[in-house]
CSV table of C-alpha atoms (C1' of nucleotides) in Angstrom, one decimal:
chain,number,residue,atom,x,y,z
A,1,MET,CA,18.9,-14.6,7.9
A,2,ASP,CA,16.8,-11.3,9.2
A,3,LYS,CA,14.8,-9.0,7.6
A,4,HIS,CA,17.5,-6.9,6.4
A,5,GLU,CA,19.9,-9.6,5.0
A,6,ILE,CA,16.9,-10.9,3.2
A,7,ILE,CA,16.5,-7.2,1.9
A,8,LYS,CA,19.7,-7.1,0.3
A,9,LEU,CA,19.9,-10.6,-1.1
A,10,LEU,CA,16.6,-9.6,-3.1
A,11,LYS,CA,18.2,-6.3,-4.3
A,12,SER,CA,21.2,-8.1,-4.9
A,13,GLN,CA,19.6,-10.2,-7.3
A,14,GLN,CA,17.5,-7.2,-9.3
A,15,ILE,CA,14.5,-8.4,-6.6
A,16,ASN,CA,12.5,-5.8,-6.1
A,17,PRO,CA,12.1,-6.8,-2.0
A,18,THR,CA,8.1,-6.1,-1.9
A,19,ARG,CA,6.4,-8.0,1.0
A,20,GLN,CA,5.2,-10.8,-0.3
A,21,ARG,CA,8.7,-11.8,-1.7
A,22,VAL,CA,10.9,-10.9,1.5
A,23,ASP,CA,8.4,-13.0,3.0
A,24,ILE,CA,8.3,-15.7,1.3
A,25,ALA,CA,12.6,-15.6,1.1
A,26,GLN,CA,12.1,-15.5,5.0
A,27,LEU,CA,10.3,-18.9,5.2
A,28,LEU,CA,13.2,-20.3,2.7
A,29,PHE,CA,15.9,-18.9,3.9
A,30,GLU,CA,15.7,-19.2,7.3
A,31,ARG,CA,17.2,-22.7,6.8
A,32,PRO,CA,17.9,-24.8,3.9
A,33,ARG,CA,14.7,-26.1,3.6
A,34,HIS,CA,13.1,-28.1,0.6
A,35,LEU,CA,9.1,-26.5,-0.3
A,36,CYS,CA,6.6,-26.7,-2.9
A,37,ALA,CA,4.5,-23.7,-3.6
A,38,ASP,CA,1.6,-25.1,-1.2
A,39,GLN,CA,3.9,-25.8,1.6
A,40,VAL,CA,5.0,-21.8,1.3
A,41,MET,CA,0.7,-21.1,1.1
A,42,ASN,CA,0.6,-22.5,4.0
A,43,GLU,CA,3.1,-21.7,6.4
A,44,LEU,CA,2.5,-18.1,5.2
A,45,SER,CA,-1.0,-18.2,7.2
A,46,ASP,CA,0.6,-21.0,10.0
A,47,ARG,CA,2.6,-18.4,11.0
A,48,GLY,CA,1.7,-14.2,12.0
A,49,LEU,CA,3.7,-13.6,8.6
A,50,GLY,CA,0.8,-11.9,5.6
A,51,LYS,CA,-0.7,-14.2,3.3
A,52,ALA,CA,0.1,-14.1,-0.8
A,53,SER,CA,-1.9,-15.2,-3.1
A,54,LYS,CA,-1.9,-18.9,-5.2
A,55,ALA,CA,-0.5,-16.9,-8.2
A,56,THR,CA,1.8,-14.6,-6.7
A,57,VAL,CA,3.6,-17.2,-4.8
A,58,TYR,CA,4.1,-19.0,-8.2
A,59,ASN,CA,5.2,-16.2,-9.7
A,60,THR,CA,7.5,-15.7,-6.9
A,61,LEU,CA,9.0,-19.4,-6.6
A,62,ASN,CA,9.8,-19.3,-10.1
A,63,LEU,CA,11.1,-16.2,-9.7
A,64,PHE,CA,13.2,-16.3,-7.5
A,65,SER,CA,14.7,-19.9,-9.2
A,66,GLU,CA,15.7,-18.1,-12.7
A,67,GLN,CA,17.5,-15.5,-10.6
A,68,GLY,CA,19.4,-18.6,-8.5
A,69,LEU,CA,18.1,-17.4,-4.8
A,70,VAL,CA,16.8,-21.7,-5.0
A,71,ARG,CA,17.1,-24.6,-7.0
A,72,GLU,CA,13.8,-26.3,-8.7
A,73,LEU,CA,13.4,-30.2,-7.2
A,74,CYS,CA,11.9,-33.0,-9.9
A,75,ILE,CA,11.7,-35.3,-7.4
A,76,ASP,CA,8.4,-37.2,-8.3
A,77,SER,CA,6.2,-35.8,-10.7
A,78,GLY,CA,3.7,-33.8,-10.1
A,79,LYS,CA,4.8,-30.9,-8.1
A,80,VAL,CA,8.1,-28.8,-7.4
A,81,TYR,CA,10.3,-28.0,-4.8
A,82,TYR,CA,12.3,-25.7,-4.5
A,83,ASP,CA,15.8,-25.7,-2.9
A,84,SER,CA,16.9,-22.7,-0.9
A,85,ASN,CA,20.0,-24.2,-0.4
A,86,THR,CA,22.1,-23.6,-3.7
A,87,ALA,CA,26.0,-25.5,-2.8
A,88,GLU,CA,26.1,-28.0,-4.4
A,89,HIS,CA,24.7,-31.1,-3.4
A,90,HIS,CA,22.9,-34.4,-3.8
A,91,HIS,CA,19.6,-36.0,-1.9
A,92,ILE,CA,18.1,-39.0,-0.7
A,93,TYR,CA,14.4,-38.9,-1.0
A,94,ASN,CA,12.3,-41.9,1.4
A,95,VAL,CA,10.0,-42.7,-1.4
A,96,ASP,CA,7.8,-44.5,0.9
A,97,THR,CA,7.7,-40.7,3.6
A,98,GLY,CA,8.3,-38.6,1.3
A,99,GLU,CA,11.8,-37.5,3.7
A,100,LEU,CA,14.1,-36.0,1.7
A,101,TRP,CA,17.9,-34.9,2.7
A,102,ASP,CA,20.7,-33.2,1.5
A,103,ILE,CA,23.7,-34.9,1.2
A,104,GLU,CA,27.3,-33.7,0.2
A,105,ALA,CA,28.2,-33.6,-3.2
A,106,ARG,CA,30.4,-36.1,-3.8
A,107,ARG,CA,33.6,-35.1,-6.2
A,108,CYS,CA,33.8,-37.5,-8.5
A,109,PRO,CA,37.1,-38.4,-10.2
A,110,SER,CA,37.4,-36.9,-13.3
A,111,GLU,CA,38.0,-39.7,-15.0
A,112,MET,CA,34.5,-40.6,-14.2
A,113,VAL,CA,32.9,-37.0,-15.5
A,114,PRO,CA,31.1,-38.5,-19.1
A,115,ASN,CA,31.6,-36.1,-21.7
A,116,LEU,CA,28.8,-34.1,-22.6
A,117,PRO,CA,27.8,-33.8,-25.9
A,118,ALA,CA,29.6,-32.1,-28.9
A,119,GLY,CA,28.3,-28.3,-28.5
A,120,THR,CA,27.0,-28.6,-25.6
A,121,THR,CA,28.1,-26.7,-21.4
A,122,SER,CA,27.0,-28.4,-18.3
A,123,VAL,CA,24.1,-26.5,-16.3
A,124,GLY,CA,24.4,-29.0,-13.1
A,125,VAL,CA,23.9,-32.2,-12.1
A,126,ASP,CA,21.0,-33.9,-9.8
A,127,VAL,CA,21.5,-37.4,-8.2
A,128,ILE,CA,18.9,-38.3,-5.9
A,129,TYR,CA,19.5,-41.0,-3.6
A,130,ARG,CA,15.8,-43.4,-3.6
A,131,VAL,CA,15.2,-45.1,-0.6
A,132,LYS,CA,12.9,-47.0,1.5
A,133,PRO,CA,12.0,-48.2,4.6
A,134,GLN,CA,13.9,-51.6,5.3
A,135,ASN,CA,10.4,-53.2,6.1
A,136,SER,CA,8.4,-51.8,3.7
A,137,TYR,CA,6.7,-54.1,1.0
A,138,LYS,CA,6.6,-51.8,-1.9
B,1,MET,CA,12.2,-57.8,-30.4
B,2,ASP,CA,9.4,-59.8,-31.9
B,3,LYS,CA,5.7,-60.0,-31.2
B,4,HIS,CA,6.8,-63.6,-29.6
B,5,GLU,CA,9.3,-62.2,-27.6
B,6,ILE,CA,7.7,-59.7,-26.7
B,7,ILE,CA,4.7,-61.9,-25.1
B,8,LYS,CA,7.3,-64.2,-23.9
B,9,LEU,CA,8.4,-60.9,-21.5
B,10,LEU,CA,5.3,-60.1,-20.7
B,11,LYS,CA,4.0,-63.2,-19.2
B,12,SER,CA,7.6,-63.8,-17.7
B,13,GLN,CA,6.5,-60.7,-15.6
B,14,GLN,CA,2.5,-62.0,-14.7
B,15,ILE,CA,1.4,-59.5,-17.7
B,16,ASN,CA,-1.5,-60.3,-19.2
B,17,PRO,CA,-0.2,-59.9,-23.0
B,18,THR,CA,-3.4,-57.9,-24.2
B,19,ARG,CA,-3.4,-56.7,-27.6
B,20,GLN,CA,-3.0,-52.6,-26.3
B,21,ARG,CA,0.4,-53.9,-23.5
B,22,VAL,CA,1.6,-55.8,-26.9
B,23,ASP,CA,1.5,-52.4,-28.9
B,24,ILE,CA,2.5,-50.7,-26.1
B,25,ALA,CA,5.3,-53.2,-25.5
B,26,GLN,CA,6.8,-53.5,-28.8
B,27,LEU,CA,7.0,-49.6,-29.2
B,28,LEU,CA,9.0,-49.1,-26.1
B,29,PHE,CA,11.5,-52.7,-26.7
B,30,GLU,CA,12.2,-52.4,-30.1
B,31,ARG,CA,14.9,-50.2,-28.6
B,32,PRO,CA,16.1,-48.1,-25.6
B,33,ARG,CA,13.8,-45.6,-25.3
B,34,HIS,CA,12.4,-42.6,-23.5
B,35,LEU,CA,8.5,-42.3,-23.7
B,36,CYS,CA,6.1,-40.5,-22.5
B,37,ALA,CA,2.3,-40.9,-22.7
B,38,ASP,CA,0.9,-39.3,-25.2
B,39,GLN,CA,4.1,-39.3,-27.2
B,40,VAL,CA,3.5,-44.0,-26.9
B,41,MET,CA,-0.9,-42.6,-27.9
B,42,ASN,CA,0.6,-40.9,-30.8
B,43,GLU,CA,3.0,-43.5,-31.9
B,44,LEU,CA,0.5,-46.2,-32.3
B,45,SER,CA,-1.9,-44.5,-34.7
B,46,ASP,CA,0.4,-42.9,-36.2
B,47,ARG,CA,2.1,-46.2,-37.6
B,48,GLY,CA,-0.4,-49.2,-38.7
B,49,LEU,CA,-0.5,-50.4,-34.3
B,50,GLY,CA,-3.7,-50.8,-33.1
B,51,LYS,CA,-4.3,-47.7,-31.1
B,52,ALA,CA,-5.1,-47.3,-27.4
B,53,SER,CA,-7.4,-45.0,-25.4
B,54,LYS,CA,-5.5,-42.7,-23.0
B,55,ALA,CA,-7.0,-44.6,-19.7
B,56,THR,CA,-5.5,-47.9,-21.2
B,57,VAL,CA,-2.1,-46.2,-22.3
B,58,TYR,CA,-1.5,-44.4,-18.6
B,59,ASN,CA,-2.7,-47.8,-16.8
B,60,THR,CA,0.0,-49.6,-18.7
B,61,LEU,CA,3.0,-47.7,-19.0
B,62,ASN,CA,2.3,-47.7,-14.7
B,63,LEU,CA,1.2,-52.0,-14.9
B,64,PHE,CA,5.4,-51.8,-16.5
B,65,SER,CA,6.6,-49.9,-14.3
B,66,GLU,CA,5.8,-50.8,-11.5
B,67,GLN,CA,6.4,-55.0,-13.2
B,68,GLY,CA,10.0,-52.9,-13.3
B,69,LEU,CA,9.7,-53.8,-16.8
B,70,VAL,CA,10.9,-49.9,-17.7
B,71,ARG,CA,12.0,-47.0,-15.3
B,72,GLU,CA,9.6,-44.0,-14.5
B,73,LEU,CA,11.9,-40.7,-15.3
B,74,CYS,CA,11.3,-37.4,-14.0
B,75,ILE,CA,13.3,-34.9,-15.7
B,76,ASP,CA,11.6,-31.6,-15.2
B,77,SER,CA,7.6,-31.4,-13.6
B,78,GLY,CA,5.0,-31.5,-15.8
B,79,LYS,CA,5.1,-35.3,-17.4
B,80,VAL,CA,6.6,-38.5,-16.9
B,81,TYR,CA,9.1,-40.3,-19.0
B,82,TYR,CA,9.1,-43.8,-19.6
B,83,ASP,CA,12.6,-45.4,-20.1
B,84,SER,CA,12.8,-49.2,-21.3
B,85,ASN,CA,16.5,-49.8,-20.8
B,86,THR,CA,16.2,-50.9,-17.5
B,87,ALA,CA,19.7,-51.0,-17.1
B,88,GLU,CA,21.9,-49.6,-14.8
B,89,HIS,CA,23.1,-46.1,-16.6
B,90,HIS,CA,22.2,-42.8,-16.0
B,91,HIS,CA,20.6,-39.6,-18.1
B,92,ILE,CA,22.3,-36.4,-19.9
B,93,TYR,CA,19.7,-33.8,-20.6
B,94,ASN,CA,19.5,-30.6,-22.4
B,95,VAL,CA,17.1,-28.2,-21.2
B,96,ASP,CA,16.7,-25.9,-24.0
B,97,THR,CA,16.1,-28.6,-26.7
B,98,GLY,CA,14.4,-31.7,-24.5
B,99,GLU,CA,17.2,-34.3,-25.8
B,100,LEU,CA,18.1,-36.9,-23.6
B,101,TRP,CA,20.9,-39.7,-23.7
B,102,ASP,CA,21.5,-42.8,-21.6
B,103,ILE,CA,25.1,-42.8,-20.4
B,104,GLU,CA,26.6,-45.9,-18.8
B,105,ALA,CA,26.7,-45.9,-15.2
B,106,ARG,CA,29.9,-44.4,-13.9
B,107,ARG,CA,30.3,-47.2,-10.7
B,108,CYS,CA,31.8,-45.2,-7.4
B,109,PRO,CA,34.4,-46.1,-5.6
B,110,SER,CA,32.3,-47.2,-2.6
B,111,GLU,CA,34.2,-44.1,-0.4
B,112,MET,CA,31.8,-41.8,-2.5
B,113,VAL,CA,28.4,-43.9,-1.9
B,114,PRO,CA,26.8,-42.2,1.2
B,115,ASN,CA,25.0,-43.8,4.2
B,116,LEU,CA,21.8,-44.3,4.2
B,117,PRO,CA,19.9,-43.1,7.0
B,118,ALA,CA,19.0,-45.9,9.3
B,119,GLY,CA,16.6,-48.4,8.8
B,120,THR,CA,16.6,-47.3,4.4
B,121,THR,CA,17.7,-49.3,2.0
B,122,SER,CA,18.5,-48.3,-1.4
B,123,VAL,CA,15.5,-48.7,-4.4
B,124,GLY,CA,17.8,-47.1,-7.0
B,125,VAL,CA,19.6,-43.8,-7.6
B,126,ASP,CA,19.0,-41.2,-10.5
B,127,VAL,CA,22.0,-39.2,-12.0
B,128,ILE,CA,21.1,-36.1,-14.4
B,129,TYR,CA,24.0,-34.2,-16.2
B,130,ARG,CA,21.6,-31.3,-17.4
B,131,VAL,CA,23.3,-30.0,-20.3
B,132,LYS,CA,22.8,-26.6,-22.6
B,133,PRO,CA,23.7,-25.6,-26.2
B,134,GLN,CA,27.0,-23.7,-25.5
B,135,ASN,CA,25.7,-20.6,-27.1
B,136,SER,CA,22.6,-20.5,-25.1
B,137,TYR,CA,21.5,-17.7,-23.3
B,138,LYS,CA,19.2,-19.4,-20.9
C,1,DC,C1',-20.7,-67.2,-16.4
C,2,DT,C1',-16.9,-64.9,-13.3
C,3,DG,C1',-12.9,-61.8,-14.0
C,4,DC,C1',-9.7,-59.0,-15.6
C,5,DT,C1',-9.6,-55.2,-19.5
C,6,DT,C1',-11.2,-51.0,-21.8
C,7,DG,C1',-12.7,-46.5,-23.3
C,8,DC,C1',-15.5,-42.5,-22.4
C,9,DA,C1',-16.5,-39.0,-19.7
C,10,DA,C1',-15.8,-36.9,-15.6
C,11,DA,C1',-13.0,-35.3,-11.7
C,12,DG,C1',-8.2,-34.1,-10.0
C,13,DG,C1',-3.7,-32.1,-9.0
C,14,DC,C1',-0.7,-28.6,-10.1
C,15,DT,C1',0.9,-24.8,-12.3
C,16,DT,C1',0.1,-21.0,-15.6
C,17,DT,C1',-2.5,-17.0,-17.7
C,18,DG,C1',-5.4,-12.8,-18.7
C,19,DC,C1',-6.7,-8.8,-16.9
C,20,DA,C1',-8.3,-5.5,-13.7
C,21,DG,C1',-7.4,-3.0,-9.5
C,22,DA,C1',-3.7,-1.8,-5.8
C,23,DA,C1',1.0,0.0,-4.4
C,24,DC,C1',5.0,2.4,-5.5
C,25,DA,C1',8.2,5.6,-7.1
D,1,DT,C1',1.1,9.0,-14.4
D,2,DG,C1',3.9,5.4,-15.8
D,3,DT,C1',5.7,1.0,-13.9
D,4,DT,C1',5.7,-2.8,-11.1
D,5,DC,C1',2.9,-6.5,-8.1
D,6,DT,C1',-0.9,-8.8,-6.8
D,7,DG,C1',-5.1,-11.8,-6.5
D,8,DC,C1',-8.8,-13.6,-9.1
D,9,DA,C1',-10.8,-16.4,-11.5
D,10,DA,C1',-10.5,-19.1,-15.1
D,11,DA,C1',-8.4,-22.2,-18.3
D,12,DG,C1',-4.3,-25.5,-19.0
D,13,DC,C1',-1.9,-29.7,-18.7
D,14,DC,C1',-1.1,-34.6,-17.2
D,15,DT,C1',-2.9,-38.1,-15.1
D,16,DT,C1',-6.1,-40.6,-12.2
D,17,DT,C1',-10.7,-42.6,-11.8
D,18,DG,C1',-15.4,-44.2,-11.8
D,19,DC,C1',-18.1,-46.9,-14.2
D,20,DA,C1',-20.4,-49.0,-18.1
D,21,DA,C1',-19.3,-51.8,-21.8
D,22,DG,C1',-16.7,-55.8,-23.9
D,23,DC,C1',-13.3,-59.9,-24.1
D,24,DA,C1',-11.5,-64.5,-22.8
D,25,DG,C1',-11.9,-68.7,-20.2
DNA sequence: CTGCTTGCAAAGGCTTTGCAGAACA
DNA sequence: TGTTCTGCAAAGCCTTTGCAAGCAG
């Protein structure tokens, strides 16, 4: 996704495309990724991209998430990952190595979808398959 | 589950049944529950049960989790919940109110279980249906 | 004694907040 | 000039750690 498309994307969500926001969006949307705040900070400086302060990175990621551009991922407590793939999908997580893969969502037969509590409506479903190396002792 | 059973349960997992551990286990196993560390601390003092220090509560919950007596739940980042229901099951989480319900695991037809990455083996699957009140603006 | 537990306080990691200065329209 | 952002530092929350004192066999 080039800079022009990024700006269009941000504007489409009523997000003012400031330099920092565009830079962060470029990292996220160059391909489907899972990034946490400090990875964003590091990549910004490792590449030629302009830097952003910690506060701005957090603000921006929260903003993107509120606007539905990314999806917050709660894999293991401690830190939040932001998933730039907003299509419905599930995850496989290697608890030993931290690797995280997207997998296509398995569409369940309708009789397998649970009844939601009265008065509630669905916001989404998170499915995480946790795996470990076959010869791990954990 | 009475005190005697609790002690037997702990011993069965090679856990020395100290006073603090038994008290914490009683909270968890009186019925299927989802508790985080500070809730455990509060309940210990709110009821006649003997108190435990923060460090001990955390150590104990981690110990129980390592020994498979409880399951760590990562619902929203920030804090860890410990689920005393270790039977295979899924969850419904109300993002507005924080309510959390157990639901029976839907056993998927085998063709819906994803292929795991080569060299890995399954540790478990977490499924969380996120819901909100029907008239919430969130 | 010796090893395991506890509890306090300090340290640590991640995230949010307050606020002054900068940028932009 | 007014609004919106940014960035620094401080504060906040949850959790872990270091270590001395306590307890049990």
